[in-house]
Short mmCIF file of C-alpha atoms in Angstrom, two decimals:
data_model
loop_
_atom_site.label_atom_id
_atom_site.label_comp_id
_atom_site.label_asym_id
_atom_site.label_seq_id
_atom_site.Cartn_x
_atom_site.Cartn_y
_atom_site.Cartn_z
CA UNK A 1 80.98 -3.81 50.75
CA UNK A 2 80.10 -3.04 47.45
CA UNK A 3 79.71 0.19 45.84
CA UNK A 4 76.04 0.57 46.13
CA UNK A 5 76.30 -0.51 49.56
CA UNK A 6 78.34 2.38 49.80
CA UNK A 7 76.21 4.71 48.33
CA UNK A 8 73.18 3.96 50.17
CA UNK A 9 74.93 4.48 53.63
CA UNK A 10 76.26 7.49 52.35
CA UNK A 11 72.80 8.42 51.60
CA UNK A 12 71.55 7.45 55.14
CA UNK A 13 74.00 9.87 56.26
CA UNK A 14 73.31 12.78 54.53
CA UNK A 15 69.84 12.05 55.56
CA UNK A 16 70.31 11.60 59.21
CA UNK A 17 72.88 14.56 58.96
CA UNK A 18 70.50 16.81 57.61
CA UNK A 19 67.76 15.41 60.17
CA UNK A 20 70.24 16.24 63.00
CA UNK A 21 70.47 19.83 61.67
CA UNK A 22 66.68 20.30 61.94
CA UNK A 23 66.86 19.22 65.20
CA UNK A 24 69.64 21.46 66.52
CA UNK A 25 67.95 24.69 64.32
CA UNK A 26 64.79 24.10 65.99
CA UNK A 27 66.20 24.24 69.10
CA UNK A 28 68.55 26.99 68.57
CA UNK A 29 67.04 29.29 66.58
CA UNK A 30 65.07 32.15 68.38
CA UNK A 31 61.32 32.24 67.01
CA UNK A 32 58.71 30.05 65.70
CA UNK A 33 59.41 31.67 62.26
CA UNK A 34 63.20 30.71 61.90
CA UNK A 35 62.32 27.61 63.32
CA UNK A 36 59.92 27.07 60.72
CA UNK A 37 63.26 27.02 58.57
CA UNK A 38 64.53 24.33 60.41
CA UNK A 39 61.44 22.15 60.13
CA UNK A 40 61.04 22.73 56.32
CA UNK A 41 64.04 23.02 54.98
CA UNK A 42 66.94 20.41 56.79
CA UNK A 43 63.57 18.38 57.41
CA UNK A 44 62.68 17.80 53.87
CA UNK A 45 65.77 17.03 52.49
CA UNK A 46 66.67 15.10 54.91
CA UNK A 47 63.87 12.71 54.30
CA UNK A 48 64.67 12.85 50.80
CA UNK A 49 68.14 11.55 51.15
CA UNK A 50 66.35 8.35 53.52
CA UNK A 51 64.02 7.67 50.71
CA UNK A 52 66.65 7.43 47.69
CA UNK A 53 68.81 5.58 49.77
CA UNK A 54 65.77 3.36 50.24
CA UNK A 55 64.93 3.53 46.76
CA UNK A 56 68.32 1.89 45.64
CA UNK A 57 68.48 -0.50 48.44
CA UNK A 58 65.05 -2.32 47.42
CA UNK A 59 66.01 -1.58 43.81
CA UNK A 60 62.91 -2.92 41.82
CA UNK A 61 60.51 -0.07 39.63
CA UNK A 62 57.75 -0.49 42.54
CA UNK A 63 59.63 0.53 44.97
CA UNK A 64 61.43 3.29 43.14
CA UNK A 65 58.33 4.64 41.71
CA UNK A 66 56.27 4.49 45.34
CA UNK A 67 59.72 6.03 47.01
CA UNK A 68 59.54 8.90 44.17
CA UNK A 69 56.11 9.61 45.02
CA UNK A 70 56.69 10.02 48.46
CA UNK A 71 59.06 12.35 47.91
CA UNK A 72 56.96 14.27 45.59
CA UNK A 73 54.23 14.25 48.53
CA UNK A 74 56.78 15.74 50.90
CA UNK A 75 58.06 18.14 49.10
CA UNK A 76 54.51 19.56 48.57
CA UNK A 77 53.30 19.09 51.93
CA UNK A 78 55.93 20.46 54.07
CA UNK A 79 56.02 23.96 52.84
CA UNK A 80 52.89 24.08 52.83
CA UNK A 81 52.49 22.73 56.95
CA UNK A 82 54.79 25.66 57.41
CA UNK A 83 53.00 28.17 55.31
CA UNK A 84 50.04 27.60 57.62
CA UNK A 85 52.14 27.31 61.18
CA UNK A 86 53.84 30.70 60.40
CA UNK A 87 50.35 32.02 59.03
CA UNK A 88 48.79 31.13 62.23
CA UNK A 89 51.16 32.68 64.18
CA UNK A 90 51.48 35.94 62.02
CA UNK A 91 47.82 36.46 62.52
CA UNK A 92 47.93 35.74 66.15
CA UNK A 93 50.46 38.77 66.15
CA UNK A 94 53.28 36.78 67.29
CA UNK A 95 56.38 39.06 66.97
CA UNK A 96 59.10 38.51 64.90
CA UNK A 97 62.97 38.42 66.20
CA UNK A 98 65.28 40.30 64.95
CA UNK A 99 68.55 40.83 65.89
CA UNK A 100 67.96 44.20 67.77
CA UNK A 101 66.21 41.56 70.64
CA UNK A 102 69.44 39.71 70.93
CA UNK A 103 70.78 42.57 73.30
CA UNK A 104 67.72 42.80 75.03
CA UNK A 105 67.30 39.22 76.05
CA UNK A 106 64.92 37.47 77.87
CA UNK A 107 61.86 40.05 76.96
CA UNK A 108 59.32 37.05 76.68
CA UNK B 1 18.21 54.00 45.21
CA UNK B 2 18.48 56.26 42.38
CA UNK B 3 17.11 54.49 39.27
CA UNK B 4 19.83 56.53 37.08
CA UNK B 5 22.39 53.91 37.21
CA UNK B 6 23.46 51.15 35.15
CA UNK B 7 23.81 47.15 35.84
CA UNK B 8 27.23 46.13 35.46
CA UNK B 9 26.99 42.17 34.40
CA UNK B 10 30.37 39.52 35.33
CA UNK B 11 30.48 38.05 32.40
CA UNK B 12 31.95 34.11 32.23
CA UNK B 13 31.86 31.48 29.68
CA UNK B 14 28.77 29.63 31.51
CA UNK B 15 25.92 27.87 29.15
CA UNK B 16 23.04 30.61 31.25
CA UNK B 17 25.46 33.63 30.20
CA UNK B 18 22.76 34.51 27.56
CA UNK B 19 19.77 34.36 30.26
CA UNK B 20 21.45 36.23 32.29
CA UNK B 21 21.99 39.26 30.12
CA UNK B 22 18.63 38.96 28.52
CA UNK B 23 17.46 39.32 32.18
CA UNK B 24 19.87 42.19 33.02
CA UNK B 25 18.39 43.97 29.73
CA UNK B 26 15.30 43.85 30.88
CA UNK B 27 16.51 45.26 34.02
CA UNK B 28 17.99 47.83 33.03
CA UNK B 29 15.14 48.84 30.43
CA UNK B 30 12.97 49.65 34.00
CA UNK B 31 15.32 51.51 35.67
CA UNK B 32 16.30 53.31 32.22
CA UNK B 33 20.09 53.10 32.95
CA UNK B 34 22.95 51.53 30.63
CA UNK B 35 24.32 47.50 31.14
CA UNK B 36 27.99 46.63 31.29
CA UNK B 37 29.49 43.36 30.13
CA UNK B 38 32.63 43.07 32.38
CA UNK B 39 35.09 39.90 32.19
CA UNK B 40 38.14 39.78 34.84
CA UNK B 41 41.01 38.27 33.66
CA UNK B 42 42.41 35.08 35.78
CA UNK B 43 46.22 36.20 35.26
CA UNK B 44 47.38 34.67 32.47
CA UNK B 45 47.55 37.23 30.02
CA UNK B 46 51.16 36.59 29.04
CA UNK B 47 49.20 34.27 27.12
CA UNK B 48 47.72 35.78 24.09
CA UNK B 49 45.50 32.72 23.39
CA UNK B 50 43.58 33.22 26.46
CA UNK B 51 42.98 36.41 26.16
CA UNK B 52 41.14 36.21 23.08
CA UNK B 53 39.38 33.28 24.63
CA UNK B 54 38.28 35.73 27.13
CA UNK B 55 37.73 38.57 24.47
CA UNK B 56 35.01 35.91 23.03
CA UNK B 57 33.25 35.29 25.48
CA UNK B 58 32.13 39.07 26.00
CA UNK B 59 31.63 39.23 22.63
CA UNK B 60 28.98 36.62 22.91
CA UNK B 61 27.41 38.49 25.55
CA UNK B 62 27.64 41.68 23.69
CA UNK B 63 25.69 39.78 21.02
CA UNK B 64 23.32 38.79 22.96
CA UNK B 65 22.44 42.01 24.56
CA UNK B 66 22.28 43.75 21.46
CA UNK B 67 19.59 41.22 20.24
CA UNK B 68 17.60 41.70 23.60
CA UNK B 69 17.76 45.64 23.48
CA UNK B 70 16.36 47.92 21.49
CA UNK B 71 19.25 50.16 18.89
CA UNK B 72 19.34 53.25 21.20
CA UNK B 73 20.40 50.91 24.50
CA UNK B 74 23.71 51.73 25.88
CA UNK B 75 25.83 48.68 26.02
CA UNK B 76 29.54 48.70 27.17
CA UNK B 77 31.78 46.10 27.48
CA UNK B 78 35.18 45.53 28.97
CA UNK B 79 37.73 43.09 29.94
CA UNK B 80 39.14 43.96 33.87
CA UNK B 81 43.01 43.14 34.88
CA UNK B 82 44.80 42.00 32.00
CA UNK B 83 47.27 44.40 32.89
CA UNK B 84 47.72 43.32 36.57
CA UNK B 85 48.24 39.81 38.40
CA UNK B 86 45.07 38.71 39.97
CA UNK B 87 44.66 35.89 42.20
CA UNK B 88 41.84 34.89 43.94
CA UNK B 89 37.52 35.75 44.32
CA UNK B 90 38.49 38.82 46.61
CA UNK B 91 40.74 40.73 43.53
CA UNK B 92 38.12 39.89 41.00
CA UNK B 93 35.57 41.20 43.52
CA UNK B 94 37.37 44.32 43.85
CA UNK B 95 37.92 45.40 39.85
CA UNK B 96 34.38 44.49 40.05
CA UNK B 97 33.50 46.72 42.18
CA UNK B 98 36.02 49.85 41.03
CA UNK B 99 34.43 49.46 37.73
CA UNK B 100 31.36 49.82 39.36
CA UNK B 101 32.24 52.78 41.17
CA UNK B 102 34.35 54.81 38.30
CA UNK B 103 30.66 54.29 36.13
CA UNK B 104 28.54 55.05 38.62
CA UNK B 105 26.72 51.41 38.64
CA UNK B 106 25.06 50.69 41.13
CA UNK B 107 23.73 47.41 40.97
CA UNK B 108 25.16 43.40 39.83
CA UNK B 109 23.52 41.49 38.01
CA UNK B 110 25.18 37.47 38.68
CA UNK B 111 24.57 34.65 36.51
CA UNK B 112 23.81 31.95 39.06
CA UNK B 113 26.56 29.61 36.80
CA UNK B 114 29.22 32.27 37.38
CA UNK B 115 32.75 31.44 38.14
CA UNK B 116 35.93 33.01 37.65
CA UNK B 117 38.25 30.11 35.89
CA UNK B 118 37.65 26.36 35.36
CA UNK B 119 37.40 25.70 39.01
CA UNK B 120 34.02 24.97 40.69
CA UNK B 121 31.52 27.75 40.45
CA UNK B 122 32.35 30.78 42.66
CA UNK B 123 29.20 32.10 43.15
CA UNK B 124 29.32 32.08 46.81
CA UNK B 125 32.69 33.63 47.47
CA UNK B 126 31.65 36.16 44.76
CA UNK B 127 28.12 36.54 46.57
CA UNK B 128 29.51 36.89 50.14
CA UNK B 129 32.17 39.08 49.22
CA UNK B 130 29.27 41.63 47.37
CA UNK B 131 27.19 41.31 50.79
CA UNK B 132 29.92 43.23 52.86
CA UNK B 133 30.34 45.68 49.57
CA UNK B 134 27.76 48.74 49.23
CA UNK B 135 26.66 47.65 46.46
CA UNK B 136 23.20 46.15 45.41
CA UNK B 137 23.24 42.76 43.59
CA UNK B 138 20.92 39.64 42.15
CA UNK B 139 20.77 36.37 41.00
CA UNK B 140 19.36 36.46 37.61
CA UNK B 141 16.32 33.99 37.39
CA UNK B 142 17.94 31.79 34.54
CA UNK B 143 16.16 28.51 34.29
CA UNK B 144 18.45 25.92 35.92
CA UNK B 145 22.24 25.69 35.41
CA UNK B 146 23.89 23.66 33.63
CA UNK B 147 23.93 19.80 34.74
CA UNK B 148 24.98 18.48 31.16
CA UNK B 149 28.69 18.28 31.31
CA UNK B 150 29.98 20.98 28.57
CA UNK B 151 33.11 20.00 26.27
CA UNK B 152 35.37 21.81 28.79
CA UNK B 153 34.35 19.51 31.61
CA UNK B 154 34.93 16.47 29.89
CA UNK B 155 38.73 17.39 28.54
CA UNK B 156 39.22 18.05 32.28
CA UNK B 157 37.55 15.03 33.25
CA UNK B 158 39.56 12.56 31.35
CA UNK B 159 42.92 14.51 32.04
CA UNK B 160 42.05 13.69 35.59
CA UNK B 161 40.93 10.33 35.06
CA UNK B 162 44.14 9.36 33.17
CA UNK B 163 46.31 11.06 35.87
CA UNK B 164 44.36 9.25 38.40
CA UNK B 165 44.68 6.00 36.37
CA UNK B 166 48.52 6.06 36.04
CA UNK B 167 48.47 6.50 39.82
CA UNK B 168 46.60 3.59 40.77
CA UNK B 169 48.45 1.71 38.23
CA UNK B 170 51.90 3.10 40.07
CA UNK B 171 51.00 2.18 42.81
CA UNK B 172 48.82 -1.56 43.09
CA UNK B 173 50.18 -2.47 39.51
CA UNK B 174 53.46 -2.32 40.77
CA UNK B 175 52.42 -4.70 43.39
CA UNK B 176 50.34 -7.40 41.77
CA UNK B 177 51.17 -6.87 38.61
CA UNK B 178 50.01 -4.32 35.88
CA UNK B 179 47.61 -6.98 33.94
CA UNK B 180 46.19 -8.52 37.00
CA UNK B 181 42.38 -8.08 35.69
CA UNK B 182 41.39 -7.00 39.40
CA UNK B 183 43.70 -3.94 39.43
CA UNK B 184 43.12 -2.86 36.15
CA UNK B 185 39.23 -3.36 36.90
CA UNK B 186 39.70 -1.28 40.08
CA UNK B 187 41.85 1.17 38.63
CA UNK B 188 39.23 1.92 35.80
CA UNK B 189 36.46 2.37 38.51
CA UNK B 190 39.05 4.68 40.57
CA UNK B 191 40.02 6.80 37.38
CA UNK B 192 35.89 7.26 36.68
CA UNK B 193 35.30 8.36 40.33
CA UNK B 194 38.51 11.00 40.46
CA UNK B 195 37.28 12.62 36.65
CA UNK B 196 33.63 12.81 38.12
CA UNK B 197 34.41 14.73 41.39
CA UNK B 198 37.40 16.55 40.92
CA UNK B 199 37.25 17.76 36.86
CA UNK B 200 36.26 21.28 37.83
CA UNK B 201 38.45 21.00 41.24
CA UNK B 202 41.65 20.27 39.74
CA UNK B 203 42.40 22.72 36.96
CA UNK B 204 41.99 26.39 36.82
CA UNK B 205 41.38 26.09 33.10
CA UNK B 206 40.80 23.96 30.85
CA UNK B 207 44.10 22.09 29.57
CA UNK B 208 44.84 22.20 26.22
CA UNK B 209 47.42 19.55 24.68
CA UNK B 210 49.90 22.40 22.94
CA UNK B 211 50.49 24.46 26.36
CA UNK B 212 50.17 21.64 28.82
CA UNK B 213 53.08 19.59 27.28
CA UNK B 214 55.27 22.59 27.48
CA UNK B 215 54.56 22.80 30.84
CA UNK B 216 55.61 19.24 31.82
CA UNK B 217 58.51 19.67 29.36
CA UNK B 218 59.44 23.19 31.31
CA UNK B 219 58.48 21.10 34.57
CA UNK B 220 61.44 18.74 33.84
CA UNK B 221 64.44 21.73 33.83
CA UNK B 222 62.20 23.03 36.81
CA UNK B 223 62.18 20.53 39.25
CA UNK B 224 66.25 19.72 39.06
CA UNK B 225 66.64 23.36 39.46
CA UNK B 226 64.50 23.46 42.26
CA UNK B 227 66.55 20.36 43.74
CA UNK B 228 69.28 22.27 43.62
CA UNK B 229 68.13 24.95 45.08
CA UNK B 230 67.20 22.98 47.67
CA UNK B 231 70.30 21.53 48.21
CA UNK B 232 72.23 24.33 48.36
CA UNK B 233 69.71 26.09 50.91
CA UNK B 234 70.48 23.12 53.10
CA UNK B 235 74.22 23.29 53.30
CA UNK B 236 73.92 27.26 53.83
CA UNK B 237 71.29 26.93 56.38
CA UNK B 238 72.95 23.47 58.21
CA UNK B 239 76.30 25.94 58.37
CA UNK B 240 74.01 28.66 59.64
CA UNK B 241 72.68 26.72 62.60
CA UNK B 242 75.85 24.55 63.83
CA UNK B 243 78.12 28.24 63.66
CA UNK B 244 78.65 28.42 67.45
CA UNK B 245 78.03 32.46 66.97
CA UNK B 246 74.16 31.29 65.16
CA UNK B 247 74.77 34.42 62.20
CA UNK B 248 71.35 35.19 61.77
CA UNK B 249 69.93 38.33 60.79
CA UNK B 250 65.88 37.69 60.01
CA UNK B 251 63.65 40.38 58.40
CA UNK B 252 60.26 40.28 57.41
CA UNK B 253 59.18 41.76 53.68
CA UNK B 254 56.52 41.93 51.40
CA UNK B 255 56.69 40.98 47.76
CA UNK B 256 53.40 41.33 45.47
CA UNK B 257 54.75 38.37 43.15
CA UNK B 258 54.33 38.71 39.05
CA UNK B 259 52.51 35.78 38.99
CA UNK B 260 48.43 35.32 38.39
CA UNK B 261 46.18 32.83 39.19
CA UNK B 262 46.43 30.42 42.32
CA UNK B 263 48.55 27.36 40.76
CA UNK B 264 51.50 30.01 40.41
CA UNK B 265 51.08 32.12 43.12
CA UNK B 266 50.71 28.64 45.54
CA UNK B 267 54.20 26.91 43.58
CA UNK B 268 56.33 30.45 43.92
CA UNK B 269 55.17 30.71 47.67
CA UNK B 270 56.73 26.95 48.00
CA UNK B 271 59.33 27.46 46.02
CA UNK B 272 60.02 30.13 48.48
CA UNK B 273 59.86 28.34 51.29
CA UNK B 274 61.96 25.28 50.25
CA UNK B 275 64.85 27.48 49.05
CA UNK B 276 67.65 29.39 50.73
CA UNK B 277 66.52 31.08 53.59
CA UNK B 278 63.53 32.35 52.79
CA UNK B 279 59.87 31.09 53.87
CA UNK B 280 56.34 32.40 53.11
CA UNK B 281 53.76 33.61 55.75
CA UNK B 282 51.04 34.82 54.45
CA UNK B 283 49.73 35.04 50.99
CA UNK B 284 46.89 37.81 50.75
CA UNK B 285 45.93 37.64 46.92
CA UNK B 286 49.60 37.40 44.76
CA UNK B 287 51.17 39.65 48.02
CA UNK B 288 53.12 37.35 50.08
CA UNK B 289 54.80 38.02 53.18
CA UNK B 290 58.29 36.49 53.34
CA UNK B 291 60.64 36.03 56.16
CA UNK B 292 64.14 35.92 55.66
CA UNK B 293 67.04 34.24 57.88
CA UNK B 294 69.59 36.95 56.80
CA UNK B 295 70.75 39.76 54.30
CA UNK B 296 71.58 37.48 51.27
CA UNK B 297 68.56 35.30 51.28
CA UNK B 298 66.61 38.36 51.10
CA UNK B 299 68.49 39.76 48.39
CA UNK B 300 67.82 36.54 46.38
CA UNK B 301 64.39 37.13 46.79
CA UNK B 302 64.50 41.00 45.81
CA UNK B 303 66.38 40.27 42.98
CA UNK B 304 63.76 37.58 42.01
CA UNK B 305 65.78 34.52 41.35
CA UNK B 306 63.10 31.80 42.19
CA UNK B 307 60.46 34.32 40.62
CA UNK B 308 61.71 34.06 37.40
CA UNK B 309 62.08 30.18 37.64
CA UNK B 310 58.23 30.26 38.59
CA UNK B 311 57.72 32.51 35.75
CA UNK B 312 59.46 29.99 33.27
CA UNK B 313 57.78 26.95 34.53
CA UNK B 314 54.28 29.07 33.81
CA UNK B 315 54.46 31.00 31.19
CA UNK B 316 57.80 29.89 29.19
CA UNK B 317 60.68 31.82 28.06
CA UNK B 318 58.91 35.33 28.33
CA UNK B 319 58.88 35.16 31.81
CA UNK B 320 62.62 34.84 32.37
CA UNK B 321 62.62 38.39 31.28
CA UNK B 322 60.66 40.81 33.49
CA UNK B 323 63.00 42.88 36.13
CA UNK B 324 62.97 41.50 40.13
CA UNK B 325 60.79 42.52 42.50
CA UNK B 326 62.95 44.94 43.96
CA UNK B 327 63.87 47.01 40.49
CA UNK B 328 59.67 46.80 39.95
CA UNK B 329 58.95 48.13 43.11
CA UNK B 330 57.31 45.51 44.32
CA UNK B 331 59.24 44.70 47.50
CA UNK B 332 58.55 46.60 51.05
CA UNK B 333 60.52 45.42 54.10
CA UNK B 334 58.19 45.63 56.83
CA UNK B 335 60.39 44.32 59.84
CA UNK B 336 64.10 44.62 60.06
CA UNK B 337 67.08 46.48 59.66
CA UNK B 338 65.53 48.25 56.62
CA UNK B 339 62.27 48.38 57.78
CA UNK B 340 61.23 52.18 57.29
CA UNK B 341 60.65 52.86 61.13
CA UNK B 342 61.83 50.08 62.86
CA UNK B 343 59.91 50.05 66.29
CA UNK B 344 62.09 48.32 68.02
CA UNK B 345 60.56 44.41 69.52
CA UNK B 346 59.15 44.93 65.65
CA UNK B 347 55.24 45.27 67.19
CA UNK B 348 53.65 43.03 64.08
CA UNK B 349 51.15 45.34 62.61
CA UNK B 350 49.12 42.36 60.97
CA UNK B 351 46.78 43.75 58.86
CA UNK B 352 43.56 42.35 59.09
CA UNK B 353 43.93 39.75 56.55
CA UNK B 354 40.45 38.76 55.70
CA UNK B 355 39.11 34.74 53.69
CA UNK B 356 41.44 32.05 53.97
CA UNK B 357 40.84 31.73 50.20
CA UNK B 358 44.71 32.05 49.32
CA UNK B 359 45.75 28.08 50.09
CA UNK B 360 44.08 25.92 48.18
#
């Protein structure tokens, strides 16, 4: 295994590590606005680490240049899908959970 | 009506500005009342060159109505909001319309070419947001706008066409090579197409070579910075969900951001949400509503720690140095442990939010 083997699995890691904590936050956390943490934050960089990693595997300027792009298309588009989830939901009047509802569970 | 009052005129740097206040002259020479030349400022003032672009541009239409109206004819000018951050048709609208008031206008006279930056022509956001506004207002009858490009356009349109260019190029050149003649036709054709649709979509003003490279050169400390950021917010946050206890504390605030003009307002409400803890709800003009995961993340942001590094990237090394949003006075925790009265559930009092014109 060479060293840039190495570094790209390490990559893949990160990435599916960071995936993994998306998943669990969206699951764990209370409302649809600290869940909108999960999916933006853990999400994106998560799929950043998957895209260097793929970056350096195929190695050539293409691909490097297409992977960077993709990134830079993430990285705008993702706060802004949240932006307009949480928006939604503000305006629907969807309330926000703090932790004075933790000891009153179960009120929805 | 009462035919006392004046015409206030939104002045913009259109080719029928000159109509247009020859026709509110004559206007105003019926109805015996006073014309005023008013310009809003799109939020960049930090930039002196702009604002005597803008200070130009009423000049011209002071000329003008000077030449149109007889020596006695009350003509006032005034430039609206350089000392506040505007972003958006509805705040122009509304120092529009407070001028209007504090002077006792009461009517608008709108060049049919108007429009408040470099962007397509606003005239129907401005018109629609006059309709619901007690307030009287035209078209002037100029003869046709503009269809000839102007300079502006075309410096916009090639900025876009050689962005667009490069893109093609990165990504079919990359592919079948950059000197294949079919991809470099096709990339041409591509370019042309982008510069003639999007050159007044794309900017909100014109670029000019000295403040746009700083930018990109300011964009290239920005971005790692922001990567970082990023980073870090991840580890926090991934620490902050797999805790078996979950420590989170969220709150809900509002920050009216030091940034003008949509560009700025849009990257710090991103910037927000891909950084620790933080995400943006709703943007209402440069107000944004932020929730926070816990007490430090919202600290970050009341200090104004991604503000300022919005603030570089815009308007360079001046904009490191205004206080946070919480020393200004500019931060208001709505829901949350220091929410004033915090009714407990935290019943969301959305305010009626009005336009969706805040995203673009």
């Amino acid at each position: 295994m060479t060293l840039v083997t190495a570094l790209i699995v390490l990559l893949v890691a990160l990435g599916v590590f960071f995936t993994f904590v998306a998943a669990v936050g969206m699951i764990r956390l209370p409302d649809v606005y600290s869940r909108s943490h999960a999916a933006t934050k853990a999400d994106t960089l998560g799929a950043g680490f998957a895209i260097l990693a793929v970056a350096i595997y195929f190695g050539t300027v293409g691909e490097v240049l297409r992977a960077a792009l993709l990134l830079v298309f993430i990285y705008y588009t993702n706060p802004t899908a949240a932006h307009a989830i949480t928006r939604a939901a503000y305006s629907r009047g969807v309330d926000v959970w703090t932790t004075d509802d933790s000891s009153q569970e179960g009120s929805r | 009506m009462s035919d006392r009052g004046g015409i206030l005129v939104p002045v913009a740097p259109s080719s029928t500005l000159e109509e247009t206040v020859s026709y509110a002259v004559d206007v105003a020479r019926e109805t015996d009342g006073g014309i005023h030349l008013v310009r809003t400022v799109p939020g960049h003032h930090v930039d002196r060159g702009t604002l005597e672009t803008d200070e130009r541009v009423l000049e011209r239409a002071e000329r003008r109505a000077r030449e149109a109206a007889p020596d006695e004819f009350p003509v006032t000018s005034a430039l609206l909001g350089a000392d506040q951050y505007i972003a958006g048709p509805a705040e122009h609208v509304e120092l529009f319309l407070e001028y209007a008031y504090r002077h006792a206008l009461d009517r608008i006279v709108v060049d049919p070419d108007y429009s408040i930056d470099a962007t397509a022509p606003t005239l129907q956001s401005l018109e629609s947001l006059l309709d619901d506004a007690a307030i009287e207002y035209e078209r002037a009858p100029v003869a046709e706008p503009s269809v000839r490009p102007t300079w502006d356009e075309l410096v916009r349109g090639g900025v876009v066409g050689i962005v667009a260019f490069g893109f093609y190029l990165a990504l079919g050149g990359t592919v079948y090579g950059l000197l294949d003649p079919f991809v470099l036709g096709s990339a041409v054709v591509t370019a042309l197409i982008a510069a003639g649709l999007l050159r007044n979509v794309a900017f909100e003003t014109t670029p000019t070579a000295g403040p746009l490279l700083s930018t990109i050169g300011r964009g290239i400390v920005f971005v790692p910075y922001l990567l970082w950021e990023i980073t870090k917010a991840n580890v926090l946050f991934a620490y902050v969900v797999l805790h078996p206890k979950l420590p989170i504390d969220p709150r809900l605030d509002r920050v009216d951001a030091a940034v003008g003009s949509g560009m700025s307002v849009t990257a710090f409400a991103n910037s927000i949400t891909l950084t620790p803890g933080t995400l943006t709800v709703d943007a209402d003009g440069h107000c944004l509503l932020v929730h926070s995961l816990n007490a430090s993340a919202q600290e970050d942001l009341f200090d104004g720690v991604h503000e300022r590094a919005v603030r570089y990237l815009f308007y360079g090394r001046e904009g490191l140095e205004l206080p946070g949003p919480a020393e200004r006075g500019d931060a208001s925790p709505i829901i949350g442990p220091d929410a004033p009265e915090s009714e407990d559930g935290g019943a969301v009092a959305a305010e009626p939010s009005t336009g969706g014109d805040d995203d673009e």
